[in-house]
Each structure stands twice: as structure tokens, then as C-alpha cells.
Amino acid sequence: MPVRHGTSAGGAPGIVAAALLLAALAASLAQTIVIVVLPAFARELSAPTAEVTWVLTAFMLASAVATPIAGRLGDLFGHRRILLACLCLFTAGSLVCALAAESRSLGALVAGRALQGVAGGVFPLAFGIARTALPPARLPGTVALLSAMFGIGGSAGMVVAGPLVDAFGTPSLFWGTLPLAGAALAAAPALPAVRPARTGRIDFGGAALLSGALVCLLLGISQGGTWGWTSPAVLALFGATLLLSAGFAVLEARIGDPLVDLRLMGVRGQATTNLVTFVVAVAMFGAITLVPQFVQTPVGAGYGFASTPSEAGLIMLPVALVMLIAGPVAARLGHRHGARLPLQAGTVCAAASLAVLAAAHGHIAYFYLAGLLLGAGYGLAFAAIGLLIVQNAEAHQTGIATGVNTIVRTVGGAVGAQTAAAVLAVRASLPSESGYTQGFTVFAVLAVAALAATVVVPRRR
């Protein structure tokens, strides 16, 4: 499906890039803003941790479902139009969450978080707009920053959550994100309305099967530690994931206008980059799940620093700051030497960070050092991944290609977070130090595996 650069009210390249980055920041920040303060939600809502975890899981489930559908709709009907719709739902979800937190209604809060999760569609749409609206000279840097924003916003969410909750309570998280969502929505009309040269039909059957498969997979992963990994319910969810995925693959191969063009999976640059994305996401999201829990552990356990949520969030500050630098560095390295080099450098930094925490975590200084390395790993790797995905996709498939990659990140992040939880859950109510050591070691090994997998990633398109 060729793309025509249509007329629009879009502004200069700098305005376009700023609007896209603002939308990506709002979406990525909202995903992680609850991670550090889940214990505070449990206290305020008088709910067990297993139920409160749905505040995070609902967002991930909705994001995983919305991402491919939004990408496909953007390719068919215009990326700006669908981006506006996603941001409208995200803004409404932020308001619902704020009111639900004020009234201390867990059910309404989970529903609001699911509505917020539609913002996951922002990423493939933003990549599609950048691909068609920006001049070639600005495209690599913008794509790298958009990809890195997935981690920058995520880190920022964990940094600001603690101080907000300590000062104003849990509703402040959503009252605070509401202006950011509104600003992203207000900036979106400045984006160019690029109109596809022809339209197609919506693959409702494929959307239903893919949504069902993703819901079953992430639900099984998120609840495995609570229900038991070998429980009938979890095994049934994983079995349903396989059946729905198989049905989706068969359907997509037979219809003329599929939701996901499975031929993309056979393109070397796409398949190998998505593989590395998954492994990197597992390792890095696992790490950022373990770190806040470790530092908030009471010193009476024999480890930990009894940090407040604010102090735990500050541990993630080096991650966010270094990522701001690493994204543009990845773009320059990718332009000169190919995107595989910054991807490899990122996986090396990630492995080094996790190895530091596995070997030495008796002083908080080690966590700041590890945060610097992890930020470099996040920024370099995810910026390079964004470049590789866009470089190896046809212009009219940019939305769905980046959408598939965002799904891979989301699923990988869920696997990493739940693996971290599973490592700790097998211990007593207060995990032993060895549980954290094992967790950091497992994720360090996965980062090394991601480095090994980069060998099959093309240097250039």
C-alpha cells in the first residue's frame, strides 16, 4: 500500500518531532508510574497485593491489544486520525483513574487503567507519521528518540511516582498525568495528515483472535505467580494462547488484507530484531521490577535500605538521565556504522549492570552505578531497535511493523516482571537476599543471550 504525502496543517519538522515525542512520553510514563507504589495502593484501597497488581496488568493487556489494531488502522485511514482517537481515550482513562483513586474504588481504577492502556497504539502511529512527514536527515534521530522514549518515559514514571504519592497520595499520580495527556492531545493537530493512497478493509476476525491470544498470554503470565504456574487455570490460558495464535496465523495467511502481514516475520531484519527485542525487554523489565523492591526492604531482613517510595524512585533517576543521552548517540552510531553496533553496545551495558547487582548489592552506591549502565543499555538498545525496524519495513507497513515490535516489548516486559515476581514469590513473605541474587543473575544471562542473538541482525538494510 503506497503512501502519499498529503496536505495537512502540519508544522515544521521540529514541531512534528516534538508533538510525537510528547505523545510517546505520556504513553510510556503512564505504563510504569504505578510500579514503585503498588504497596501504597494496597494500603489505601485495603486490597491484597494480588488484586492491586491488576492496576499494572490492565494497562499492559489493553496496550498489547490496542497496539497492532491502532497500527493497522493508521496504515489504512491515516496515522494522525487514529493517534487523536488513542489520545482521547488515554485522556479519558486518566480522568477515570484520578476519580477512582479519590473514591478508592479498585474496580473503577482497573477499568481506567485499561482505558489508559489504549495509549500503547501511540508508538506505531508515531513511527508511521515520522516515516512519512520528516525529511530523511531528521528521521534517524527522531526514530531513535521515539524508540528510546519507551524506556525514558518508563523510567521517569518510576522516578516521579514516589515523591507524588508521599506528598499527595495515590490520586496525584493520575491528576498529574492528566495535564500531560491533555498536552499531547492538544499538540496532535499540529501533525501532518498524510492520507493513504488507497484503503483496505479491517480484519475484525484477525483482531479478535490476536486480542484473545494476547489477553490469555499476558493474563497467564501476570497471574502465574499467584495461581501457580502449573495450576489448571494458568495451563488453560497458555493452551488457549497456542490455539488462538494458530488460528490467527491460519486466518492471516488466507485473507487479502490481514491485520498483520505475516510475511514480515520472514524478513530477516524484522524477525531477528524482534527476537532480540523480546530478550532485551525481559532482562531490563525484570531488573526495574526487582530494584525498587530490594531498596524498600527493611534493614531487619539482613539486606535492603528501608527506602521510602520517593527514595526508591530516585534510584531510577540515573537510568532516565543516561537514556536521554544514549538515544541520540545510538542514532549517530547507527548512521555511521549501522544500527547493529549500538544494539550490541546496549546489550553489553545491560549485562554489565545486572552482573554488578548480582555480585554486589550491599551498598546503595552499587545501585546508582548499575542505574547508569542500565540507562545506557536501555537507551542504546531500544533506539537501535527502532531504527532497525523502520529501516527494514516498507513505508506503508511502518505502522504494523513497529506495532508488532511494540507488542514484543510489552510481552517481553510482562515476562520479565512476572519472572522477577516468581523468583521472589517462592521465598517466604519477606524474600531472602539469595532470591534477588538469583534474579539479577538470570537477567544478566538473558542480556548476554541478547548480545549473542545480535550476530544475526543485519548491520544495515
XYZ file of C-alpha atoms in Angstrom:
461
model
C 0.000 0.000 0.000
C 1.933 3.059 -1.165
C 1.700 6.187 0.928
C 1.071 9.634 -0.478
C 2.268 12.717 1.324
C -0.982 14.636 1.530
C -1.738 18.144 2.522
C -2.247 18.978 6.139
C -1.951 21.602 8.785
C 1.245 20.010 9.941
C 4.014 22.235 11.174
C 7.766 22.356 10.708
C 9.808 19.171 11.257
C 10.809 20.350 14.723
C 7.178 20.841 15.751
C 6.203 17.464 14.315
C 9.016 15.700 16.183
C 8.167 17.492 19.445
C 4.479 16.538 19.196
C 5.337 12.895 18.527
C 7.817 12.742 21.405
C 5.275 14.322 23.778
C 2.674 11.688 22.891
C 5.213 8.880 23.325
C 6.360 10.312 26.678
C 2.797 10.445 28.012
C 2.070 6.852 26.979
C 5.297 5.347 28.310
C 5.220 7.274 31.595
C 1.678 6.122 32.333
C 2.633 2.467 31.951
C 5.200 2.388 34.760
C 4.002 5.134 37.087
C 2.309 2.600 39.394
C 5.158 0.052 39.708
C 7.088 1.616 42.597
C 3.948 2.486 44.603
C 1.851 -0.695 44.328
C 2.270 -1.219 48.119
C 0.782 2.246 48.684
C -2.239 1.319 46.552
C -2.678 -1.846 48.603
C -2.763 0.194 51.819
C -5.087 2.926 50.526
C -7.502 0.526 48.831
C -7.336 -2.076 51.631
C -6.820 -4.758 48.985
C -4.396 -7.686 48.752
C -1.343 -7.334 46.538
C -2.632 -9.931 44.059
C -5.690 -7.771 43.340
C -3.818 -4.476 43.297
C -1.423 -5.870 40.675
C -4.299 -5.559 38.198
C -3.638 -1.815 38.245
C -0.485 -2.614 36.251
C -1.723 -5.690 34.397
C -4.840 -3.992 32.984
C -2.697 -1.348 31.291
C -0.378 -3.944 29.757
C -3.240 -6.084 28.496
C -5.023 -3.146 26.862
C -1.770 -1.844 25.394
C -0.864 -5.192 23.860
C -4.306 -5.480 22.256
C -4.529 -1.859 21.058
C -1.055 -1.658 19.543
C -1.454 -3.816 16.406
C -5.021 -2.673 15.805
C -4.050 1.013 16.016
C -1.073 0.444 13.736
C -3.234 -1.229 11.105
C -5.979 1.395 11.328
C -3.336 4.094 10.962
C -1.970 2.453 7.820
C -5.496 2.285 6.375
C -7.106 5.568 7.431
C -4.270 7.887 8.352
C -1.971 7.865 11.352
C -2.927 11.276 12.742
C -6.632 10.468 12.868
C -6.082 7.260 14.828
C -3.450 8.922 17.042
C -6.013 11.543 18.048
C -8.506 8.813 18.916
C -5.944 6.972 21.065
C -5.011 10.158 22.907
C -8.685 10.991 23.529
C -9.218 7.582 25.149
C -5.972 7.934 27.096
C -7.045 11.334 28.455
C -10.450 9.951 29.432
C -8.765 6.995 31.133
C -6.521 9.324 33.131
C -9.570 11.180 34.424
C -11.344 7.920 35.337
C -8.239 6.745 37.232
C -7.951 10.002 39.156
C -11.599 9.901 40.235
C -11.390 6.184 41.077
C -8.308 6.742 43.247
C -10.082 9.580 45.043
C -13.092 7.349 45.760
C -10.835 4.345 46.482
C -12.626 2.071 44.027
C -10.307 -0.681 42.813
C -12.705 -1.846 40.085
C -13.046 1.623 38.578
C -9.293 2.147 38.837
C -8.579 -1.053 36.924
C -11.124 -0.028 34.255
C -9.492 3.386 33.949
C -6.059 1.814 33.605
C -7.358 -0.402 30.799
C -8.663 2.710 29.051
C -5.285 4.378 29.535
C -3.627 1.327 28.004
C -5.060 2.197 24.587
C -2.179 4.682 24.506
C 0.000 1.722 23.514
C -1.198 2.437 19.974
C 0.661 5.764 20.061
C 4.014 4.139 19.265
C 3.300 2.521 15.870
C 1.304 5.592 14.845
C 4.125 7.949 15.832
C 6.632 5.888 13.839
C 4.299 5.956 10.826
C 3.933 9.744 10.990
C 7.678 10.233 11.376
C 8.376 7.972 8.398
C 6.122 9.974 6.067
C 6.395 13.516 7.455
C 10.032 14.116 8.356
C 12.908 14.781 5.957
C 15.449 11.948 5.629
C 18.097 13.883 7.544
C 15.894 14.141 10.649
C 14.282 10.730 10.511
C 17.016 8.584 12.174
C 17.354 10.866 15.187
C 13.600 11.157 15.701
C 13.059 7.419 15.318
C 15.842 6.740 17.821
C 14.341 9.168 20.341
C 10.837 7.742 19.867
C 12.149 4.255 20.486
C 14.214 5.355 23.476
C 11.169 7.201 24.864
C 9.687 3.795 25.651
C 12.324 3.497 28.360
C 12.817 7.187 29.170
C 9.161 7.705 29.978
C 9.039 4.405 31.813
C 11.983 5.390 33.997
C 10.558 8.861 34.560
C 7.287 7.322 35.707
C 9.073 5.398 38.422
C 11.125 8.443 39.445
C 8.193 10.831 39.941
C 5.696 8.336 41.387
C 7.261 8.062 44.829
C 7.516 11.787 45.621
C 3.985 12.404 44.341
C 2.466 9.643 46.470
C 4.490 10.536 49.565
C 3.342 14.153 49.287
C -0.216 13.950 47.937
C -1.391 10.317 47.889
C -2.104 7.942 45.028
C -4.711 10.132 43.220
C -1.922 12.607 42.438
C -0.400 10.105 40.008
C -3.366 10.459 37.678
C -4.158 14.107 38.320
C -0.506 14.652 37.386
C -0.624 12.630 34.167
C -3.926 14.212 33.084
C -2.301 17.543 32.024
C 0.409 15.614 30.161
C -2.250 13.610 28.326
C -4.136 16.815 27.551
C -0.989 18.494 26.250
C -0.254 15.557 23.940
C -3.838 15.688 22.669
C -3.629 19.451 22.105
C -0.353 19.100 20.172
C -1.588 16.316 17.889
C -3.454 18.584 15.412
C -0.085 20.127 14.510
C 0.892 16.793 12.943
C 0.535 16.347 9.169
C -2.493 14.414 7.953
C -0.843 12.068 5.461
C -3.540 10.231 3.525
C -3.003 6.665 2.274
C -3.147 6.303 -1.487
C -5.802 3.583 -1.172
C -7.828 1.997 1.571
C -8.478 -1.556 2.616
C -10.767 -3.371 4.977
C -10.436 -4.015 8.698
C -9.634 -7.603 9.600
C -12.075 -7.960 12.507
C -11.548 -11.723 12.736
C -7.800 -11.344 12.980
C -8.200 -8.580 15.558
C -10.405 -10.805 17.711
C -8.042 -13.802 17.535
C -4.918 -11.735 18.169
C -6.566 -9.877 21.044
C -7.685 -13.154 22.601
C -4.226 -14.696 22.272
C -2.513 -11.675 23.843
C -5.023 -11.428 26.669
C -4.627 -15.131 27.502
C -0.837 -14.946 27.333
C -0.418 -11.836 29.477
C -3.114 -12.926 31.890
C -1.363 -16.272 32.355
C 1.999 -14.575 32.839
C 0.672 -11.946 35.232
C -1.231 -14.443 37.381
C 1.158 -17.389 37.214
C 2.872 -16.477 40.453
C -0.459 -16.083 42.273
C -2.443 -19.008 40.864
C 0.549 -21.328 40.401
C 2.398 -21.915 37.130
C 1.064 -25.477 36.870
C -2.467 -24.677 38.038
C -5.314 -25.707 35.695
C -6.297 -22.075 35.128
C -2.810 -20.964 34.052
C -2.245 -24.050 31.887
C -5.637 -23.473 30.262
C -4.688 -19.867 29.493
C -1.421 -20.914 27.886
C -3.196 -23.635 25.930
C -5.758 -21.103 24.718
C -2.878 -18.813 23.708
C -1.461 -21.531 21.446
C -4.835 -22.356 19.882
C -5.775 -18.724 19.264
C -2.304 -17.952 17.871
C -2.522 -20.892 15.479
C -5.978 -19.776 14.355
C -4.697 -16.250 13.848
C -1.762 -17.452 11.726
C -4.033 -19.568 9.520
C -6.514 -16.730 9.025
C -3.874 -14.093 8.258
C -2.250 -16.327 5.638
C -5.553 -16.751 3.774
C -7.046 -13.274 3.568
C -6.030 -10.457 1.254
C -5.983 -7.626 3.808
C -4.563 -9.144 7.014
C -4.237 -7.290 10.290
C -0.606 -8.453 10.444
C 1.253 -9.322 7.275
C 2.975 -12.499 8.445
C 5.424 -12.191 5.575
C 7.132 -9.572 7.740
C 8.158 -12.413 10.029
C 10.205 -13.853 7.179
C 12.141 -10.643 6.593
C 15.496 -11.174 8.230
C 15.807 -7.677 9.642
C 12.334 -7.840 11.190
C 12.412 -11.354 12.623
C 15.868 -11.139 14.152
C 15.313 -7.663 15.587
C 12.050 -8.760 17.217
C 13.839 -11.745 18.738
C 16.481 -9.506 20.303
C 13.778 -7.060 21.417
C 11.984 -9.768 23.367
C 15.086 -10.964 25.213
C 16.274 -7.426 25.991
C 12.821 -6.451 27.277
C 12.665 -9.490 29.569
C 16.054 -8.669 31.104
C 15.515 -4.952 31.531
C 11.937 -5.003 32.802
C 12.922 -7.771 35.193
C 15.665 -5.548 36.566
C 13.453 -2.498 37.099
C 10.929 -4.701 38.893
C 13.494 -6.097 41.326
C 15.372 -2.887 42.166
C 12.547 -0.870 43.831
C 11.511 -3.887 45.911
C 15.079 -4.539 47.056
C 15.806 -0.992 48.204
C 12.459 -0.724 50.074
C 13.118 -3.905 52.065
C 13.524 -3.208 55.820
C 17.098 -3.476 57.024
C 15.946 -6.037 59.578
C 15.810 -8.576 56.751
C 19.612 -8.538 56.582
C 19.696 -6.591 53.322
C 17.879 -3.644 51.746
C 17.866 0.016 52.771
C 14.308 0.663 54.059
C 13.897 3.323 51.374
C 10.688 5.298 51.006
C 8.856 5.259 47.654
C 10.480 8.629 46.891
C 13.946 7.282 47.589
C 13.236 4.140 45.579
C 12.158 6.286 42.637
C 15.358 8.321 42.809
C 17.341 5.130 42.294
C 15.878 5.114 38.771
C 16.904 8.724 38.052
C 20.314 7.780 36.548
C 18.516 5.381 34.209
C 16.317 8.152 32.792
C 19.122 10.729 32.547
C 21.551 8.459 30.719
C 18.839 7.308 28.337
C 18.330 10.913 27.202
C 21.946 10.930 26.084
C 22.119 7.385 24.764
C 19.235 7.747 22.277
C 20.902 10.420 20.086
C 24.250 8.615 20.426
C 22.615 5.467 19.058
C 21.268 7.441 16.091
C 24.724 8.778 15.225
C 26.374 5.388 15.617
C 23.654 3.795 13.516
C 24.124 6.348 10.745
C 27.886 5.798 10.605
C 28.282 2.118 11.380
C 24.842 0.546 11.113
C 22.249 0.108 13.856
C 23.617 -3.243 14.976
C 26.601 -1.608 16.716
C 24.581 0.471 19.233
C 22.312 -2.544 19.762
C 25.313 -4.654 20.727
C 26.708 -1.882 22.928
C 23.351 -1.631 24.696
C 23.197 -5.334 25.475
C 26.758 -5.217 26.840
C 25.816 -2.341 29.181
C 22.693 -4.175 30.320
C 24.633 -7.352 31.073
C 27.281 -5.383 32.984
C 24.618 -3.571 35.024
C 22.896 -6.774 36.078
C 26.198 -8.507 36.791
C 27.106 -5.646 39.169
C 23.841 -6.095 41.086
C 24.187 -9.864 41.203
C 27.719 -9.637 42.587
C 27.469 -6.590 44.874
C 24.330 -5.013 46.319
C 25.317 -4.291 49.906
C 25.644 -0.522 49.394
C 23.239 1.812 47.647
C 26.108 3.212 45.549
C 26.107 -0.049 43.576
C 22.511 0.619 42.542
C 23.369 4.072 41.242
C 26.296 2.623 39.274
C 24.073 -0.116 37.897
C 21.463 2.520 37.012
C 23.974 4.402 34.870
C 24.871 1.229 32.990
C 21.244 0.134 32.678
C 20.247 3.548 31.315
C 22.964 3.296 28.672
C 21.790 -0.201 27.825
C 18.141 0.828 27.592
C 18.847 3.942 25.526
C 21.268 2.378 23.055
C 19.411 -0.891 22.575
C 15.865 0.386 22.188
C 16.875 3.329 19.993
C 18.781 0.939 17.711
C 15.824 -1.458 17.651
C 13.523 1.320 16.466
C 15.950 2.196 13.667
C 16.259 -1.425 12.570
C 12.512 -1.996 12.472
C 11.819 1.145 10.422
C 14.773 0.568 8.094
C 13.630 -2.954 7.274
C 9.944 -2.119 6.677
C 8.290 -0.737 3.574
C 6.829 2.738 4.109
C 3.219 1.534 4.002
C 3.984 -1.184 6.588
C 5.724 1.069 9.103
C 2.705 1.208 11.415
C 2.170 -2.524 11.660
C 5.908 -3.349 11.762
C 6.517 -1.008 14.688
C 3.254 -2.183 16.223
C 4.446 -5.790 16.191
C 7.729 -4.697 17.762
C 5.857 -2.780 20.473
C 3.836 -5.927 21.208
C 7.090 -7.859 21.536
C 8.375 -5.252 24.010
C 5.146 -5.341 26.004
C 5.062 -9.119 26.193
C 8.785 -9.262 26.971
C 8.325 -6.678 29.710
C 5.452 -8.677 31.197
C 7.538 -11.840 31.123
C 10.432 -10.032 32.804
C 8.273 -8.501 35.525
C 6.492 -11.757 36.267
C 9.734 -13.736 36.221
C 11.089 -11.347 38.832
C 7.934 -11.779 40.895
C 8.117 -15.568 40.551
C 11.726 -15.660 41.758
C 10.713 -13.786 44.889
C 7.349 -15.459 45.423
C 8.845 -18.882 46.059
C 10.521 -17.478 49.136
C 8.908 -16.522 52.462
C 6.699 -13.462 52.859
C 9.899 -11.424 53.006
C 12.169 -12.719 50.202
C 15.672 -13.816 51.057
C 18.674 -11.995 49.650
C 19.576 -15.042 47.594
C 16.272 -14.669 45.711
C 17.377 -11.257 44.448
C 20.848 -12.546 43.638
C 19.347 -15.329 41.554
C 17.019 -12.888 39.819
C 19.791 -10.465 38.874
C 21.913 -13.391 37.670
C 19.122 -14.787 35.486
C 18.549 -11.426 33.842
C 22.287 -10.879 33.331
C 22.449 -14.207 31.497
C 19.487 -13.165 29.356
C 21.236 -9.904 28.460
C 24.269 -11.931 27.343
C 21.917 -14.120 25.285
C 20.538 -10.974 23.645
C 24.100 -9.942 22.782
C 24.702 -13.333 21.171
C 21.459 -13.011 19.188
C 22.577 -9.689 17.671
C 25.004 -11.633 15.481
C 22.126 -12.477 13.124
C 20.826 -8.878 12.989
C 21.805 -7.138 9.713
C 24.295 -4.292 10.001
C 22.351 -2.181 7.535
C 19.265 -2.584 5.429
